[in-house]
């Protein structure tokens, strides 16, 4: 069964600091990878996704993630965070031919002005 | 604008009551999902459906059932609510194959007393 691990459960950063959130998945075959974000009081929404091709994908609001197949990782990065990035971030994976999306437990990011 | 609507935002029920959570999407999506979101546990998949009248168990189906009589509607049923089912319930939908990007509803916060 596929699984997703997010290593940082709660991250506190000052504005302008760089961000990297770790995500590892368990499935060894073809995967589709996602980062979703939930801003306070809002719906979960897609931040970025990887299906194939360039392993460095760019999403909304300056976020990017790198797919490293040999490390089963899909880490999320942003060079300079803003207070408005305060949210909970979820890594997710679909593997094989299934439609089932498996999520990690999430990382709460708090950005201090 | 694409939309997933969960009819009840907040519900309070008593132990043993039967609970229906309704979800409707207007995007003609084939796949629909029910997750529960709990602090420290992330999103856990309860059930999903990839077509009308089809359903698949997710990771935590015990104590729940689902119904999908029409493509746009996916209902989650708690036959006999228990206090450990107090949670935020999220409905989502996606197109079959290809993108598999989930569109989420606003959530239904259920409290079981």
Tab-separated table of N, CA and C in Angstrom, chain A residues 29-88:
chain	number	residue	atom	x	y	z
A	29	UNK	N	6.791	2.263	-7.986
A	29	UNK	CA	6.457	2.337	-9.400
A	29	UNK	C	6.177	3.767	-9.842
A	30	UNK	N	5.375	3.867	-10.868
A	30	UNK	CA	5.000	5.179	-11.387
A	30	UNK	C	4.113	5.902	-10.384
A	31	UNK	N	4.445	7.151	-10.118
A	31	UNK	CA	3.665	7.922	-9.145
A	31	UNK	C	3.310	9.291	-9.704
A	32	UNK	N	2.209	9.803	-9.258
A	32	UNK	CA	1.845	11.194	-9.433
A	32	UNK	C	1.898	11.836	-8.054
A	33	UNK	N	2.527	12.976	-7.954
A	33	UNK	CA	2.775	13.601	-6.657
A	33	UNK	C	2.181	15.001	-6.606
A	34	UNK	N	1.715	15.369	-5.434
A	34	UNK	CA	1.021	16.637	-5.258
A	34	UNK	C	1.420	17.282	-3.941
A	35	UNK	N	1.343	18.598	-3.924
A	35	UNK	CA	1.290	19.345	-2.682
A	35	UNK	C	-0.007	20.155	-2.686
A	36	UNK	N	-0.757	20.001	-1.589
A	36	UNK	CA	-1.961	20.783	-1.379
A	36	UNK	C	-1.728	21.723	-0.196
A	37	UNK	N	-2.470	22.815	-0.194
A	37	UNK	CA	-2.339	23.788	0.889
A	37	UNK	C	-3.719	24.143	1.424
A	38	UNK	N	-3.784	24.325	2.724
A	38	UNK	CA	-5.026	24.756	3.360
A	38	UNK	C	-4.743	26.012	4.171
A	39	UNK	N	-5.155	27.150	3.629
A	39	UNK	CA	-5.024	28.408	4.360
A	39	UNK	C	-6.092	28.464	5.443
A	40	UNK	N	-5.843	29.199	6.501
A	40	UNK	CA	-6.807	29.249	7.611
A	40	UNK	C	-8.215	29.585	7.139
A	41	UNK	N	-9.157	28.718	7.458
A	41	UNK	CA	-10.548	28.953	7.120
A	41	UNK	C	-10.922	28.702	5.671
A	42	UNK	N	-9.996	28.147	4.904
A	42	UNK	CA	-10.271	27.933	3.477
A	42	UNK	C	-10.243	26.447	3.114
A	43	UNK	N	-10.717	26.170	1.890
A	43	UNK	CA	-10.677	24.802	1.375
A	43	UNK	C	-9.240	24.383	1.113
A	44	UNK	N	-9.010	23.097	1.115
A	44	UNK	CA	-7.766	22.567	0.575
A	44	UNK	C	-7.700	22.881	-0.910
A	45	UNK	N	-6.518	23.295	-1.367
A	45	UNK	CA	-6.377	23.591	-2.798
A	45	UNK	C	-5.018	23.124	-3.273
A	46	UNK	N	-4.930	22.892	-4.573
A	46	UNK	CA	-3.696	22.393	-5.155
A	46	UNK	C	-2.636	23.484	-5.181
A	47	UNK	N	-1.429	23.130	-4.765
A	47	UNK	CA	-0.293	24.043	-4.818
A	47	UNK	C	0.554	23.744	-6.053
A	48	UNK	N	0.856	22.470	-6.267
A	48	UNK	CA	1.588	22.039	-7.451
A	48	UNK	C	1.484	20.525	-7.592
A	49	UNK	N	1.876	20.051	-8.784
A	49	UNK	CA	1.767	18.618	-9.043
A	49	UNK	C	2.899	18.162	-9.962
A	50	UNK	N	3.250	16.896	-9.856
A	50	UNK	CA	4.219	16.277	-10.747
A	50	UNK	C	3.595	15.011	-11.334
A	51	UNK	N	3.631	14.932	-12.685
A	51	UNK	CA	3.164	13.719	-13.348
A	51	UNK	C	4.306	13.051	-14.111
A	52	UNK	N	5.063	13.838	-14.839
A	52	UNK	CA	6.167	13.299	-15.617
A	52	UNK	C	7.003	14.475	-16.109
A	53	UNK	N	8.147	14.155	-16.728
A	53	UNK	CA	8.954	15.206	-17.329
A	53	UNK	C	9.897	15.850	-16.335
A	54	UNK	N	10.052	17.137	-16.445
A	54	UNK	CA	10.986	17.885	-15.609
A	54	UNK	C	10.690	17.628	-14.134
A	55	UNK	N	11.674	17.108	-13.392
A	55	UNK	CA	11.414	16.784	-11.989
A	55	UNK	C	11.279	18.009	-11.089
A	56	UNK	N	11.633	19.163	-11.591
A	56	UNK	CA	11.450	20.396	-10.816
A	56	UNK	C	10.173	21.067	-11.301
A	57	UNK	N	9.176	21.110	-10.431
A	57	UNK	CA	7.893	21.682	-10.838
A	57	UNK	C	7.629	22.956	-10.057
A	58	UNK	N	6.990	23.868	-10.736
A	58	UNK	CA	6.681	25.155	-10.112
A	58	UNK	C	5.177	25.266	-9.903
A	59	UNK	N	4.814	25.838	-8.771
A	59	UNK	CA	3.408	25.992	-8.466
A	59	UNK	C	3.042	27.452	-8.268
A	60	UNK	N	1.925	27.641	-7.589
A	60	UNK	CA	1.456	29.001	-7.350
A	60	UNK	C	2.263	29.660	-6.242
A	61	UNK	N	2.248	30.966	-6.220
A	61	UNK	CA	2.817	31.779	-5.138
A	61	UNK	C	4.298	31.522	-4.900
A	62	UNK	N	5.028	31.173	-5.938
A	62	UNK	CA	6.467	31.037	-5.829
A	62	UNK	C	6.960	29.723	-5.255
A	63	UNK	N	6.087	28.778	-5.033
A	63	UNK	CA	6.488	27.472	-4.521
A	63	UNK	C	7.009	26.590	-5.646
A	64	UNK	N	7.911	25.692	-5.307
A	64	UNK	CA	8.403	24.690	-6.228
A	64	UNK	C	8.675	23.411	-5.459
A	65	UNK	N	8.747	22.305	-6.196
A	65	UNK	CA	9.053	21.021	-5.569
A	65	UNK	C	9.902	20.213	-6.532
A	66	UNK	N	10.765	19.395	-5.967
A	66	UNK	CA	11.648	18.572	-6.771
A	66	UNK	C	11.379	17.103	-6.516
A	67	UNK	N	11.125	16.382	-7.592
A	67	UNK	CA	10.917	14.940	-7.532
A	67	UNK	C	12.277	14.259	-7.686
A	68	UNK	N	12.696	13.522	-6.660
A	68	UNK	CA	13.940	12.758	-6.732
A	68	UNK	C	13.562	11.282	-6.592
A	69	UNK	N	13.531	10.605	-7.727
A	69	UNK	CA	13.033	9.229	-7.744
A	69	UNK	C	13.882	8.303	-6.887
A	70	UNK	N	15.193	8.492	-6.911
A	70	UNK	CA	16.088	7.597	-6.170
A	70	UNK	C	15.913	7.727	-4.669
A	71	UNK	N	15.381	8.855	-4.238
A	71	UNK	CA	15.169	9.087	-2.806
A	71	UNK	C	13.691	8.993	-2.431
A	72	UNK	N	12.841	8.675	-3.382
A	72	UNK	CA	11.392	8.623	-3.148
A	72	UNK	C	10.922	9.906	-2.460
A	73	UNK	N	11.425	11.026	-2.939
A	73	UNK	CA	11.100	12.279	-2.256
A	73	UNK	C	10.485	13.301	-3.198
A	74	UNK	N	9.747	14.213	-2.589
A	74	UNK	CA	9.096	15.297	-3.340
A	74	UNK	C	9.005	16.476	-2.381
A	75	UNK	N	10.140	17.109	-2.139
A	75	UNK	CA	10.215	18.186	-1.154
A	75	UNK	C	9.721	19.507	-1.725
A	76	UNK	N	9.051	20.238	-0.883
A	76	UNK	CA	8.493	21.543	-1.250
A	76	UNK	C	9.445	22.638	-0.806
A	77	UNK	N	9.637	23.646	-1.676
A	77	UNK	CA	10.573	24.723	-1.330
A	77	UNK	C	9.989	26.079	-1.710
A	78	UNK	N	10.452	27.073	-0.976
A	78	UNK	CA	10.178	28.458	-1.351
A	78	UNK	C	11.349	29.294	-0.838
A	79	UNK	N	11.948	30.113	-1.689
A	79	UNK	CA	13.169	30.824	-1.288
A	79	UNK	C	12.936	31.847	-0.179
A	80	UNK	N	11.745	32.466	-0.169
A	80	UNK	CA	11.506	33.545	0.780
A	80	UNK	C	10.027	33.547	1.154
A	81	UNK	N	9.719	33.122	2.365
A	81	UNK	CA	8.306	33.007	2.747
A	81	UNK	C	7.742	34.350	3.187
A	82	UNK	N	6.413	34.434	3.068
A	82	UNK	CA	5.697	35.625	3.493
A	82	UNK	C	4.708	35.228	4.577
A	83	UNK	N	4.253	36.222	5.321
A	83	UNK	CA	3.280	35.955	6.375
A	83	UNK	C	2.054	35.241	5.809
A	84	UNK	N	1.671	35.581	4.574
A	84	UNK	CA	0.492	34.992	3.952
A	84	UNK	C	0.670	33.520	3.595
A	85	UNK	N	1.875	33.000	3.746
A	85	UNK	CA	2.108	31.569	3.513
A	85	UNK	C	1.743	30.723	4.725
A	86	UNK	N	1.381	31.349	5.802
A	86	UNK	CA	0.933	30.606	6.985
A	86	UNK	C	-0.248	29.737	6.598
A	87	UNK	N	-0.083	28.432	6.778
A	87	UNK	CA	-1.077	27.464	6.295
A	87	UNK	C	-0.634	26.069	6.707
A	88	UNK	N	-1.461	25.101	6.361
A	88	UNK	CA	-1.066	23.707	6.533
A	88	UNK	C	-0.832	23.116	5.142
